[in-house]
mmCIF file of C-alpha atoms in Angstrom:
data_model
loop_
_atom_site.group_PDB
_atom_site.id
_atom_site.type_symbol
_atom_site.label_atom_id
_atom_site.label_comp_id
_atom_site.label_asym_id
_atom_site.label_seq_id
_atom_site.Cartn_x
_atom_site.Cartn_y
_atom_site.Cartn_z
ATOM 1 C CA MET A 1 -45.711 47.862 93.399
ATOM 2 C CA THR A 2 -44.625 46.422 96.719
ATOM 3 C CA ALA A 3 -42.021 43.728 97.174
ATOM 4 C CA ASP A 4 -44.740 41.322 98.303
ATOM 5 C CA ASN A 5 -46.724 41.445 95.061
ATOM 6 C CA SER A 6 -43.665 41.813 92.798
ATOM 7 C CA PHE A 7 -42.578 38.262 93.682
ATOM 8 C CA GLY A 8 -45.610 36.990 91.768
ATOM 9 C CA ARG A 9 -44.050 38.391 88.601
ATOM 10 C CA LEU A 10 -41.030 36.079 88.823
ATOM 11 C CA ASP A 11 -42.911 33.414 86.875
ATOM 12 C CA ASP A 12 -44.483 35.866 84.394
ATOM 13 C CA ASP A 13 -42.964 35.289 80.926
ATOM 14 C CA ASP A 14 -44.226 38.685 79.787
ATOM 15 C CA TYR A 15 -42.793 40.742 82.632
ATOM 16 C CA PRO A 16 -40.035 43.037 81.262
ATOM 17 C CA ALA A 17 -37.391 42.089 83.812
ATOM 18 C CA TYR A 18 -34.188 42.364 81.753
ATOM 19 C CA THR A 19 -32.259 45.443 80.707
ATOM 20 C CA MET A 20 -30.818 45.607 77.217
ATOM 21 C CA GLY A 21 -27.323 44.929 78.520
ATOM 22 C CA ARG A 22 -28.410 41.911 80.552
ATOM 23 C CA ALA A 23 -30.553 40.585 77.687
ATOM 24 C CA ALA A 24 -27.635 40.847 75.240
ATOM 25 C CA GLU A 25 -25.360 39.122 77.743
ATOM 26 C CA MET A 26 -27.837 36.283 78.279
ATOM 27 C CA LEU A 27 -28.225 35.770 74.521
ATOM 28 C CA GLY A 28 -24.504 36.057 73.833
ATOM 29 C CA THR A 29 -25.100 38.856 71.363
ATOM 30 C CA THR A 30 -24.741 42.608 71.126
ATOM 31 C CA GLN A 31 -27.097 45.383 72.073
ATOM 32 C CA GLY A 32 -27.020 46.368 68.393
ATOM 33 C CA PHE A 33 -28.557 42.999 67.507
ATOM 34 C CA LEU A 34 -31.407 43.659 69.936
ATOM 35 C CA ARG A 35 -31.926 47.114 68.451
ATOM 36 C CA ALA A 36 -31.924 45.609 64.925
ATOM 37 C CA ILE A 37 -34.597 43.014 65.692
ATOM 38 C CA GLY A 38 -36.602 45.766 67.345
ATOM 39 C CA GLU A 39 -36.324 47.881 64.192
ATOM 40 C CA ALA A 40 -37.406 44.838 62.162
ATOM 41 C CA ARG A 41 -40.456 44.691 64.487
ATOM 42 C CA LEU A 42 -39.764 41.166 65.687
ATOM 43 C CA ILE A 43 -39.998 42.300 69.295
ATOM 44 C CA THR A 44 -40.976 45.579 70.878
ATOM 45 C CA PRO A 45 -39.296 46.043 74.236
ATOM 46 C CA LEU A 46 -41.123 47.936 76.907
ATOM 47 C CA ARG A 47 -39.538 51.097 78.253
ATOM 48 C CA SER A 48 -38.661 51.861 81.845
ATOM 49 C CA ALA A 49 -39.681 55.178 83.406
ATOM 50 C CA GLY A 50 -36.257 56.464 82.342
ATOM 51 C CA GLY A 51 -36.762 55.340 78.729
ATOM 52 C CA HIS A 52 -34.493 52.278 78.837
ATOM 53 C CA ARG A 53 -35.445 49.142 76.913
ATOM 54 C CA ARG A 54 -36.666 46.213 79.040
ATOM 55 C CA TYR A 55 -37.167 42.661 77.771
ATOM 56 C CA SER A 56 -39.292 39.744 78.963
ATOM 57 C CA ARG A 57 -38.313 36.080 78.969
ATOM 58 C CA TYR A 58 -40.753 35.503 76.105
ATOM 59 C CA GLN A 59 -39.030 38.202 74.044
ATOM 60 C CA LEU A 60 -35.631 36.692 74.848
ATOM 61 C CA ARG A 61 -36.769 33.304 73.519
ATOM 62 C CA ILE A 62 -37.882 34.957 70.271
ATOM 63 C CA ALA A 63 -34.603 36.871 70.034
ATOM 64 C CA ALA A 64 -32.661 33.645 70.638
ATOM 65 C CA ARG A 65 -34.450 31.967 67.723
ATOM 66 C CA ALA A 66 -33.645 34.925 65.458
ATOM 67 C CA ARG A 67 -30.021 34.831 66.587
ATOM 68 C CA GLU A 68 -29.840 31.122 65.774
ATOM 69 C CA LEU A 69 -30.999 31.827 62.214
ATOM 70 C CA VAL A 70 -28.603 34.758 61.816
ATOM 71 C CA ASP A 71 -25.713 32.664 63.135
ATOM 72 C CA ASN A 72 -26.531 30.139 60.391
ATOM 73 C CA GLY A 73 -26.237 32.790 57.686
ATOM 74 C CA THR A 74 -29.778 34.100 57.353
ATOM 75 C CA PRO A 75 -29.978 37.888 56.916
ATOM 76 C CA ILE A 76 -31.482 39.554 59.978
ATOM 77 C CA GLU A 77 -34.581 40.834 58.163
ATOM 78 C CA ALA A 78 -35.289 37.363 56.768
ATOM 79 C CA ALA A 79 -34.640 35.754 60.163
ATOM 80 C CA CYS A 80 -37.171 38.081 61.765
ATOM 81 C CA ARG A 81 -39.752 37.289 59.096
ATOM 82 C CA ILE A 82 -39.167 33.538 59.518
ATOM 83 C CA VAL A 83 -39.667 33.767 63.289
ATOM 84 C CA ILE A 84 -42.865 35.787 62.815
ATOM 85 C CA LEU A 85 -44.212 33.241 60.311
ATOM 86 C CA GLU A 86 -43.291 30.330 62.578
ATOM 87 C CA ASP A 87 -45.179 32.003 65.419
ATOM 88 C CA GLN A 88 -48.225 32.629 63.205
ATOM 89 C CA LEU A 89 -48.204 29.021 62.012
ATOM 90 C CA GLU A 90 -48.012 27.707 65.573
ATOM 91 C CA GLU A 91 -50.957 29.903 66.586
ATOM 92 C CA ALA A 92 -53.019 28.792 63.567
ATOM 93 C CA GLN A 93 -52.322 25.140 64.360
ATOM 94 C CA ARG A 94 -53.365 25.690 67.988
ATOM 95 C CA ILE A 95 -56.625 27.327 66.886
ATOM 96 C CA ASN A 96 -57.327 24.529 64.370
ATOM 97 C CA ALA A 97 -56.795 21.906 67.075
ATOM 98 C CA GLU A 98 -59.225 23.745 69.373
ATOM 99 C CA HIS A 99 -61.855 23.902 66.611
ATOM 100 C CA ARG A 100 -61.339 20.230 65.827
ATOM 101 C CA ARG A 101 -61.791 19.258 69.494
ATOM 102 C CA ALA A 102 -64.910 21.432 69.757
ATOM 103 C CA ALA A 103 -66.388 19.887 66.599
ATOM 104 C CA GLU A 104 -65.638 16.353 67.825
ATOM 105 C CA SER A 105 -67.232 16.984 71.214
ATOM 106 C CA ALA A 106 -70.306 18.524 69.546
ATOM 107 C CA ASN A 107 -70.695 15.505 67.244
ATOM 108 C CA PRO A 108 -68.963 12.491 68.851
ATOM 109 C CA THR A 109 -70.424 9.973 66.350
ATOM 110 C CA ALA A 110 -68.878 11.636 63.286
ATOM 111 C CA ALA A 111 -65.972 9.781 61.700
ATOM 112 C CA PRO A 112 -62.594 11.577 61.775
#
């Protein structure tokens, strides 16, 4: 990848731009916390050519939500499950809204 086309990745939420150390620093947590949420399958960091974990901004937002729950006393495994369920619920609501809009546009005279 050249420098010219790598600049386009600066706005990519899924680009694994952050090392484990930098990610932990940004979240105000430990590298062990990041490993633990990886083991709980909340996030799966990509690996660099040298095998080092790399995190995206999207993954850091998920990790931050898990950390918030853990900081409030939720066990890490439960926090990870809560974040996964919240994400699934948000996706289901998005899909339902799309179906509702499609149904309304297909039959605009139907009452809501």
